[in-house]
Amino acid sequence: MTRHDVRHYPGLGLLTAAFFAYLYLPIAVVVFFSFNENRLVSVWTGFSLKWYDSALSNRALLDAVKTSLTLAVIAMVLSTTVALMAALVLVRAKGVKGRRISETVVNLPLLLPEIVSAVAVLILFSQLGLTNGLAKLVLAHTAFCIPFAFLPIRARLQGMAPDYEEAAQDLYATPWVTFRRVTLPLILPGVFAGAMLAFVMSMDDFITSNMLASGGNTTLPVYIFGLIKQGTTPELNAISTLIIVASLIIATTALVLTFRRRIP
Amino acid sequence: MRADFRIWGLLPAWVIMGFTLIIPIGIVIAVSFAARGAYGGFDWALSGEPYVQILYQVGWTDELEFNPQYLYIIARTLWLAAITTLICMAVSLPVAYYIARQPRAVKAALVYLVTLPFWVSMIVRVYAWLMILGNDGVIEKALVATGLTSGIDSLLFNDGAMLVGMVYSYLPLMILPVFASVEKLDGALIEASHDLYANRWVTLRRVILPLAWPGLMAGAILVFVPCLGAVLEPILLGGGKQLLMGNLIQTQFGGGRNWPFGAAIAVVLMGLVMIVLMARALRDGGRHDAA
């Protein structure tokens, strides 16, 4: 690139470097201090893994992880199933009445600030007298996970010509067999990506879970929020680092699946 | 595909959205006109009281006094959301432009790096800023170590701290759409602009900016709407005293305080979001008509 390239703006490289520093330094700080031996978070005295040890033997934390994982897996399965069905109809079926309004309804959680929908389900559940904590969380999480599962599945379906499905039908495959043997294998990367997004969104959720929180059903973010309110500790950093590592692994898998080569 | 699948394929989505969103939002609107319950919660009785409470407070002698405290909260929320959106736009355009001009492999790697932090739990990302800005935090340590100062008051619990946290939380939502529109930008147009004696600044203003505008606008919606409803940043970085609409609503529902009032604020918040989305839809509609 020459100095006289008119498309080149000076200083952009520096700005981009500063931008990435801003993006990653906070995460690096958390990871770095999780290895600090000292009780005081920001006084570095030496390398130690003891906070990981204490985090992994913390009963309350493990319970929260269990609640969050159970919730996220159920919400992921339900929301991906619902989203897959909706995507098949909205992309593939002909002559669907009210396609636009159905699409808006599927994506509704993206159009509302989460605090509003959280308050809305709280009032509904209290009016219905619903007391099962996990059931309330599953319903609410499934709803806001649906658009995150829907969008990658729809993208995959839209990027795929209907020829294969038509060929299968010409060979007398029933709609179910066509779906099982042709459509599903072809859109599987999109389904996986959507399921993973849904899983992460459920694991990550604070606003709705906190609003519906009841004893015995504390999710991981709600538990962490409680710890943060008591002040920063090295154990909190160790927990955060474990979460960061887990999310990076899931994110990388999902991105690889999404950007894998398109079907011919 | 059998015809009836067109109906029952969409049914689960409609049922779950109807049950957990559409009906509940109707209830929120109804509750915002209800009376405050004696023991928390609410009583079904038509009253405009919660909306009156946004503007007035009851004085010593039962008369209504104008009290702008909640208007300040609404204004502060709008202001912080707008500033966050503007900062995200100003940062995203040059960064996206730089990334878009890299060779293919570098470009893919940089886009991956932009999206990565967004997958990390929101609460962990906000907590990271607590460690940096807090009392004895990384910034204070650095300033003391370099001898610039012997100690500073906490950098937390003010609008600036909330702003840093909100920009950090939502920046990836701006970069991606801006990148998508900048990447399609034809370099020949920039060269043409220079051939016609435009300098870099004029080219930026007259060529790059208009072509990147759809991406900037799409990103603006993605950033502005969640910013209006931000909850974690005002509680943890703003210290809970710097109220925004999000945590004002949240406190009304914690411990059975004032549900109708919280519902009224939620309705106002929904109204603001609706105005933004409608303005956007109208603009898009106008463009389609023109085309």
XYZ file of C-alpha atoms in Angstrom:
555
model
C 0.000 0.000 0.000
C 1.584 3.261 -0.998
C 1.362 6.588 0.694
C -0.471 7.948 -2.302
C -3.226 5.387 -2.277
C -6.279 7.624 -2.151
C -8.337 4.936 -0.468
C -5.924 4.971 2.451
C -6.737 7.133 5.456
C -3.787 7.750 7.795
C -4.095 6.670 11.423
C -6.753 4.016 10.852
C -4.411 1.167 11.762
C -3.611 2.828 15.071
C -7.280 3.463 15.775
C -8.158 -0.161 15.001
C -5.370 -1.364 17.306
C -6.737 0.884 20.072
C -10.214 -0.488 19.399
C -9.082 -4.094 19.821
C -7.227 -3.151 22.990
C -10.443 -1.651 24.367
C -12.297 -4.831 23.401
C -9.859 -7.296 24.949
C -8.068 -5.519 27.827
C -11.006 -5.801 30.256
C -11.224 -9.543 29.622
C -7.443 -9.866 29.971
C -7.561 -8.027 33.323
C -10.142 -10.461 34.706
C -8.186 -13.494 33.503
C -4.861 -12.113 34.772
C -6.054 -11.379 38.311
C -7.757 -14.771 38.593
C -4.250 -16.218 39.009
C -3.411 -13.806 41.820
C -2.552 -15.469 45.084
C -3.570 -12.471 47.220
C -7.036 -12.133 48.792
C -7.145 -8.522 47.631
C -8.000 -8.661 43.957
C -5.769 -5.925 42.662
C -2.676 -6.497 44.827
C -0.516 -8.910 42.892
C 1.636 -11.078 45.152
C 2.213 -14.241 43.164
C 0.854 -16.896 40.827
C -1.639 -19.348 42.245
C -4.437 -21.628 41.102
C -6.058 -21.756 44.528
C -9.041 -19.612 43.538
C -9.954 -22.117 40.858
C -9.790 -24.782 43.513
C -12.067 -22.816 45.823
C -14.460 -21.942 42.964
C -14.761 -25.564 41.884
C -15.505 -26.720 45.417
C -18.104 -23.979 46.035
C -21.463 -25.748 46.465
C -23.658 -22.715 45.797
C -21.766 -21.992 42.588
C -22.046 -25.568 41.366
C -25.780 -25.542 42.118
C -26.159 -22.338 40.093
C -24.204 -23.893 37.212
C -26.461 -26.945 37.364
C -29.629 -24.815 37.316
C -28.320 -22.740 34.410
C -27.236 -25.783 32.395
C -30.557 -27.586 32.929
C -32.482 -24.471 31.988
C -30.297 -23.690 28.961
C -30.493 -27.219 27.570
C -34.301 -27.387 27.888
C -34.756 -23.876 26.477
C -32.338 -24.688 23.635
C -34.172 -27.866 22.601
C -37.632 -26.279 22.813
C -36.727 -22.999 21.100
C -34.745 -24.692 18.310
C -37.638 -27.080 17.595
C -40.180 -24.262 17.484
C -37.846 -22.073 15.397
C -37.090 -24.902 12.954
C -40.790 -25.562 12.351
C -41.501 -21.865 11.882
C -38.535 -21.433 9.520
C -39.619 -24.404 7.376
C -43.081 -22.897 6.940
C -41.944 -19.307 6.445
C -39.175 -20.081 3.930
C -40.427 -23.178 2.127
C -44.232 -23.303 2.181
C -46.152 -21.524 -0.561
C -49.185 -19.371 0.028
C -48.761 -18.848 3.773
C -51.294 -16.320 4.996
C -49.857 -13.449 7.022
C -46.224 -14.397 6.446
C -44.979 -10.968 7.507
C -46.917 -10.845 10.749
C -45.837 -14.389 11.631
C -42.228 -13.418 11.004
C -42.621 -10.363 13.251
C -44.147 -12.520 15.995
C -41.259 -15.001 15.837
C -38.769 -12.130 16.166
C -40.811 -10.193 18.717
C -38.330 -10.609 21.611
C -35.722 -8.709 19.560
C -38.011 -5.691 19.208
C -38.589 -5.155 22.922
C -36.129 -4.183 25.642
C -35.740 -7.285 27.788
C -36.751 -5.521 30.991
C -40.244 -4.932 29.541
C -40.833 -8.582 28.631
C -39.355 -9.667 31.979
C -41.832 -7.492 33.868
C -44.633 -8.725 31.608
C -44.041 -12.429 32.343
C -43.563 -11.697 36.039
C -47.029 -10.120 36.233
C -48.573 -12.924 34.163
C -47.079 -15.701 36.290
C -48.078 -13.979 39.521
C -51.662 -13.619 38.226
C -51.757 -17.286 37.225
C -50.290 -18.283 40.566
C -47.574 -20.306 38.826
C -45.110 -21.318 41.523
C -42.740 -23.800 39.876
C -39.567 -21.727 39.531
C -37.943 -23.842 36.837
C -41.125 -23.993 34.722
C -41.394 -20.186 34.785
C -37.766 -19.815 33.726
C -38.111 -22.434 30.974
C -41.158 -20.678 29.468
C -39.587 -17.230 29.539
C -36.181 -18.398 28.263
C -37.676 -20.476 25.447
C -39.559 -17.398 24.214
C -36.555 -15.062 24.033
C -34.293 -17.795 22.581
C -36.601 -18.461 19.602
C -35.418 -15.585 17.358
C -31.760 -16.442 18.028
C -32.400 -20.026 16.904
C -34.636 -18.890 14.034
C -32.295 -16.447 12.246
C -29.402 -18.858 11.416
C -31.841 -21.623 10.407
C -33.727 -19.251 8.119
C -30.452 -18.009 6.591
C -29.382 -21.578 5.859
C -32.752 -22.482 4.312
C -32.750 -19.356 2.167
C -29.251 -20.155 0.917
C -30.324 -23.619 -0.235
C -32.059 -24.276 -3.558
C -35.279 -26.348 -3.196
C -34.085 -28.701 -5.986
C -32.987 -31.514 -3.658
C -36.304 -31.546 -1.837
C -38.190 -31.501 -5.126
C -36.045 -34.393 -6.408
C -36.865 -36.398 -3.289
C -40.572 -35.743 -3.734
C -40.344 -36.803 -7.393
C -38.954 -40.099 -6.105
C -42.088 -40.557 -3.977
C -40.580 -39.641 -0.644
C -43.208 -38.565 1.882
C -42.866 -35.032 3.304
C -41.533 -36.506 6.555
C -38.937 -38.668 4.791
C -37.920 -35.691 2.626
C -37.394 -33.641 5.759
C -35.522 -36.397 7.648
C -33.293 -37.565 4.797
C -32.786 -34.435 2.674
C -33.684 -31.094 4.265
C -32.479 -31.706 7.816
C -28.999 -33.041 6.902
C -28.485 -30.079 4.568
C -29.511 -27.399 7.054
C -27.913 -29.103 10.056
C -25.057 -26.547 10.394
C -27.653 -23.764 10.597
C -29.661 -25.728 13.161
C -26.530 -26.297 15.254
C -25.536 -22.632 15.054
C -29.041 -21.557 16.061
C -29.169 -24.059 18.918
C -25.828 -22.844 20.225
C -26.877 -19.200 20.037
C -30.036 -20.093 21.952
C -27.989 -21.993 24.537
C -25.595 -19.084 25.061
C -28.420 -16.525 25.262
C -30.123 -18.599 27.950
C -26.889 -19.182 29.911
C -26.097 -15.471 29.693
C -29.479 -14.066 30.652
C -29.626 -11.900 33.747
C -32.605 -9.543 33.479
C -35.402 -12.105 33.075
C -33.871 -14.701 35.416
C -33.330 -12.087 38.126
C -36.918 -10.876 37.807
C -38.288 -14.419 38.130
C -35.688 -15.520 40.684
C -36.925 -17.598 43.554
C -35.095 -19.624 46.164
C -33.596 -22.835 44.825
C -33.602 -21.660 41.232
C -30.668 -19.273 41.158
C -29.056 -19.209 37.726
C -25.348 -18.594 37.237
C -25.580 -14.906 36.217
C -27.959 -14.178 39.109
C -25.562 -15.902 41.522
C -22.600 -13.946 40.130
C -24.565 -10.720 40.445
C -25.051 -11.496 44.142
C -21.288 -12.041 44.541
C -20.434 -8.824 42.712
C -22.674 -6.854 45.049
C -20.542 -8.127 47.934
C -17.392 -6.841 46.240
C -14.696 -8.069 43.884
C -12.798 -11.203 44.926
C -10.170 -13.356 43.195
C -12.604 -16.289 43.307
C -15.072 -14.201 41.277
C -12.293 -13.682 38.724
C -11.621 -17.414 38.578
C -15.346 -18.093 38.011
C -15.452 -15.392 35.323
C -12.382 -16.824 33.603
C -13.982 -20.276 33.471
C -17.099 -18.698 31.929
C -14.984 -16.759 29.413
C -13.156 -19.918 28.312
C -16.422 -21.862 27.990
C -18.084 -19.098 25.939
C -15.096 -18.761 23.616
C -15.153 -22.493 22.866
C -18.905 -22.443 22.133
C -18.620 -19.240 20.068
C -15.793 -20.609 17.940
C -17.673 -23.845 17.263
C -20.827 -21.947 16.298
C -18.957 -19.519 14.021
C -17.098 -22.346 12.273
C -20.427 -24.102 11.666
C -22.082 -20.930 10.372
C -19.327 -19.968 7.966
C -18.623 -23.464 6.695
C -18.892 -23.672 2.956
C -22.385 -23.258 1.583
C -24.222 -26.065 -0.092
C -23.676 -26.064 -3.899
C -45.274 -29.938 1.948
C -48.768 -30.733 3.122
C -51.101 -27.789 3.364
C -51.948 -28.255 7.031
C -48.255 -27.968 8.000
C -48.541 -24.305 7.031
C -50.785 -23.906 10.065
C -49.471 -26.257 12.710
C -45.832 -25.540 11.814
C -46.313 -21.951 12.939
C -48.665 -22.766 15.799
C -46.031 -23.462 18.515
C -44.299 -20.130 17.818
C -47.611 -18.256 17.983
C -48.701 -20.059 21.154
C -45.481 -19.431 23.046
C -45.148 -15.800 21.919
C -48.824 -15.212 22.622
C -48.584 -16.707 26.089
C -45.254 -15.214 27.179
C -45.224 -11.896 25.319
C -48.353 -10.681 23.560
C -50.869 -11.396 26.349
C -48.450 -10.352 29.136
C -47.796 -7.028 27.418
C -51.513 -6.441 27.252
C -51.609 -7.135 30.992
C -48.728 -4.688 31.599
C -50.676 -1.961 29.816
C -53.763 -2.819 31.894
C -51.779 -2.849 35.148
C -50.280 0.541 34.319
C -53.821 1.927 34.729
C -54.525 -0.062 37.904
C -54.259 1.120 41.496
C -51.421 0.274 43.788
C -52.215 -2.665 46.066
C -52.214 -2.173 49.814
C -49.749 -5.047 50.298
C -47.662 -4.716 47.158
C -48.872 -5.947 43.789
C -51.930 -4.093 42.484
C -55.710 -3.890 42.618
C -57.841 -3.931 39.492
C -59.351 -0.451 39.499
C -59.111 2.018 36.666
C -56.848 4.888 37.645
C -54.412 7.158 35.890
C -52.472 7.478 39.120
C -49.263 5.761 37.936
C -48.973 8.149 34.997
C -49.723 11.163 37.200
C -46.936 9.957 39.472
C -44.421 10.259 36.623
C -45.004 14.012 36.583
C -46.296 14.962 40.015
C -45.830 14.109 43.638
C -48.391 14.497 46.414
C -47.497 17.475 48.570
C -48.017 18.089 52.300
C -51.604 19.158 51.918
C -52.607 16.463 49.400
C -52.210 18.796 46.448
C -50.217 17.696 43.396
C -46.816 19.296 42.987
C -44.918 19.111 39.736
C -41.851 16.954 40.279
C -39.519 16.438 37.340
C -37.375 13.697 38.953
C -38.765 10.926 36.731
C -38.623 13.149 33.664
C -34.916 13.594 34.444
C -34.531 9.808 34.519
C -36.295 9.447 31.154
C -34.193 12.274 29.711
C -30.962 10.810 31.113
C -31.830 7.404 29.623
C -32.505 8.918 26.192
C -29.365 11.044 26.427
C -27.054 8.172 27.435
C -28.556 5.854 24.815
C -28.093 8.538 22.135
C -24.490 9.305 23.155
C -23.664 5.576 23.296
C -25.120 5.136 19.805
C -23.164 8.120 18.442
C -19.875 6.928 19.968
C -20.448 3.443 18.557
C -21.114 4.954 15.115
C -18.025 7.175 15.262
C -15.772 4.258 16.270
C -17.332 1.650 13.992
C -17.005 3.495 10.690
C -13.188 3.879 10.651
C -12.575 0.456 12.218
C -14.957 -1.287 9.795
C -13.371 0.605 6.877
C -9.899 -0.495 7.963
C -10.962 -4.138 8.422
C -12.778 -4.194 5.077
C -9.589 -3.170 3.239
C -7.468 -6.013 4.651
C -6.585 -9.167 2.677
C -9.214 -11.922 2.857
C -7.696 -14.060 5.623
C -6.841 -11.100 7.873
C -10.328 -9.730 7.325
C -11.984 -12.979 8.410
C -9.745 -13.171 11.485
C -10.511 -9.573 12.516
C -14.270 -10.028 12.090
C -14.016 -13.151 14.257
C -12.142 -11.147 16.913
C -14.814 -8.416 16.839
C -17.639 -10.884 17.479
C -15.842 -12.982 20.090
C -16.251 -10.753 23.196
C -19.942 -10.472 22.461
C -20.352 -14.161 23.312
C -18.835 -13.676 26.747
C -21.463 -13.332 29.449
C -22.751 -9.755 29.791
C -22.379 -9.815 33.554
C -18.713 -10.849 33.280
C -18.039 -8.039 30.820
C -19.615 -5.444 33.092
C -17.752 -6.910 36.072
C -14.479 -6.440 34.171
C -15.104 -2.694 34.082
C -15.786 -2.747 37.803
C -12.254 -4.081 38.272
C -10.781 -1.462 35.984
C -12.637 1.633 37.154
C -13.258 0.700 40.770
C -11.598 1.805 43.963
C -8.057 0.423 43.835
C -8.854 -0.597 40.281
C -6.424 -1.024 37.424
C -6.593 2.601 36.261
C -5.998 3.994 39.737
C -3.095 1.549 40.233
C -1.564 2.614 36.928
C -1.881 6.314 37.724
C -0.306 5.854 41.156
C 2.486 3.652 39.788
C 3.465 6.241 37.201
C 3.506 8.879 39.915
C 0.862 11.006 38.235
C -1.258 11.062 41.353
C -1.197 9.629 44.840
C -4.749 8.331 44.653
C -8.037 9.275 43.095
C -11.646 9.022 44.008
C -13.425 6.080 42.490
C -14.121 6.445 38.793
C -17.313 4.474 39.290
C -20.878 5.508 39.988
C -21.293 8.285 37.453
C -22.682 8.756 33.945
C -19.213 8.341 32.426
C -18.769 4.873 33.947
C -22.185 3.810 32.641
C -21.301 5.191 29.210
C -18.021 3.237 29.036
C -19.837 0.055 30.040
C -22.699 0.557 27.591
C -20.403 1.326 24.650
C -18.390 -1.770 25.553
C -21.493 -3.955 25.760
C -23.101 -2.933 22.485
C -20.209 -1.946 20.169
C -20.115 -5.311 18.314
C -23.792 -4.817 17.381
C -22.768 -1.648 15.515
C -19.536 -2.880 13.913
C -21.103 -5.868 12.125
C -23.793 -4.036 10.092
C -21.424 -1.142 9.352
C -18.799 -3.623 8.178
C -21.381 -5.329 5.968
C -22.121 -2.063 4.142
C -18.526 -0.758 4.031
C -17.261 -4.061 2.644
C -19.512 -3.680 -0.408
C -18.156 -0.175 -1.015
C -16.564 0.060 -4.463
C -13.015 1.458 -4.269
C -13.366 2.869 -7.760
C -15.910 5.386 -6.441
C -13.331 6.751 -4.006
C -10.750 6.990 -6.778
C -13.281 8.744 -8.978
C -13.940 11.226 -6.212
C -10.204 12.000 -5.993
C -9.915 12.317 -9.750
C -12.545 15.005 -9.435
C -10.263 16.857 -6.987
C -12.056 15.957 -3.777
C -9.724 15.615 -0.810
C -10.001 12.787 1.720
C -12.372 14.718 3.967
C -14.763 15.609 1.169
C -14.624 12.014 -0.112
C -15.449 10.753 3.349
C -18.394 13.093 3.670
C -19.768 12.847 0.141
C -18.933 9.268 -0.896
C -18.086 6.940 2.002
C -20.577 8.232 4.550
C -23.661 8.081 2.283
C -22.747 4.552 1.165
C -22.162 3.359 4.739
C -25.335 5.053 5.976
C -27.682 2.013 5.758
C -25.261 0.003 7.916
C -24.900 2.856 10.411
C -28.679 3.167 10.693
C -29.191 -0.592 11.130
C -26.519 -0.589 13.846
C -28.065 2.476 15.495
C -31.325 0.571 16.077
C -29.482 -2.494 17.379
C -27.565 -0.341 19.887
C -30.157 2.292 20.833
C -33.023 -0.070 21.710
C -31.169 -2.288 24.225
C -29.458 0.829 25.666
C -32.887 2.277 26.522
C -33.584 -0.817 28.611
C -30.103 -1.228 30.152
C -30.234 -2.655 33.677
C -26.831 -4.095 34.615
C -24.741 -1.057 33.712
C -26.748 1.434 35.815
C -26.826 -0.932 38.812
C -23.180 -2.023 38.812
C -21.337 0.873 37.161
C -23.810 3.642 37.965
C -24.116 2.495 41.565
C -27.904 2.212 41.450
C -28.308 5.872 42.376
C -27.827 7.071 38.821
C -31.172 5.653 37.800
C -32.040 4.838 34.226
C -35.479 3.645 33.093
C -34.350 0.008 33.072
C -33.378 -0.157 36.715
C -36.184 2.207 37.737
C -38.630 -0.390 36.386
C -36.694 -3.189 38.043
C -36.769 -1.602 41.526
C -40.548 -1.127 41.299
C -40.975 -4.901 41.012
C -38.379 -5.952 43.565
C -39.937 -6.667 46.944
C -43.450 -5.683 45.863
C -42.968 -1.951 45.755
C -45.163 -0.236 43.200
C -46.196 -2.466 40.323
C -48.593 -0.076 38.550
C -45.946 2.653 38.530
C -43.313 0.209 37.237
C -45.779 -0.918 34.558
C -46.400 2.715 33.564
C -42.654 3.332 33.136
C -42.439 0.099 31.109
C -45.250 1.372 28.863
C -43.386 4.665 28.378
C -40.238 2.705 27.503
C -42.178 0.568 25.005
C -43.628 3.750 23.507
C -40.137 5.220 23.013
C -38.923 2.021 21.336
C -42.001 1.992 19.134
C -41.348 5.578 17.998
C -37.776 4.626 17.033
C -38.857 1.504 15.134
C -41.693 3.314 13.368
C -39.440 6.192 12.338
C -37.084 3.629 10.875
C -39.886 1.737 9.094
C -41.236 4.991 7.646
C -37.798 5.969 6.337
C -37.338 2.539 4.749
C -40.820 2.705 3.273
C -40.028 6.124 1.803
C -36.888 4.777 0.197
C -38.766 1.901 -1.408
C -41.302 4.298 -2.843
C -38.563 6.471 -4.279
C -36.794 3.542 -5.866
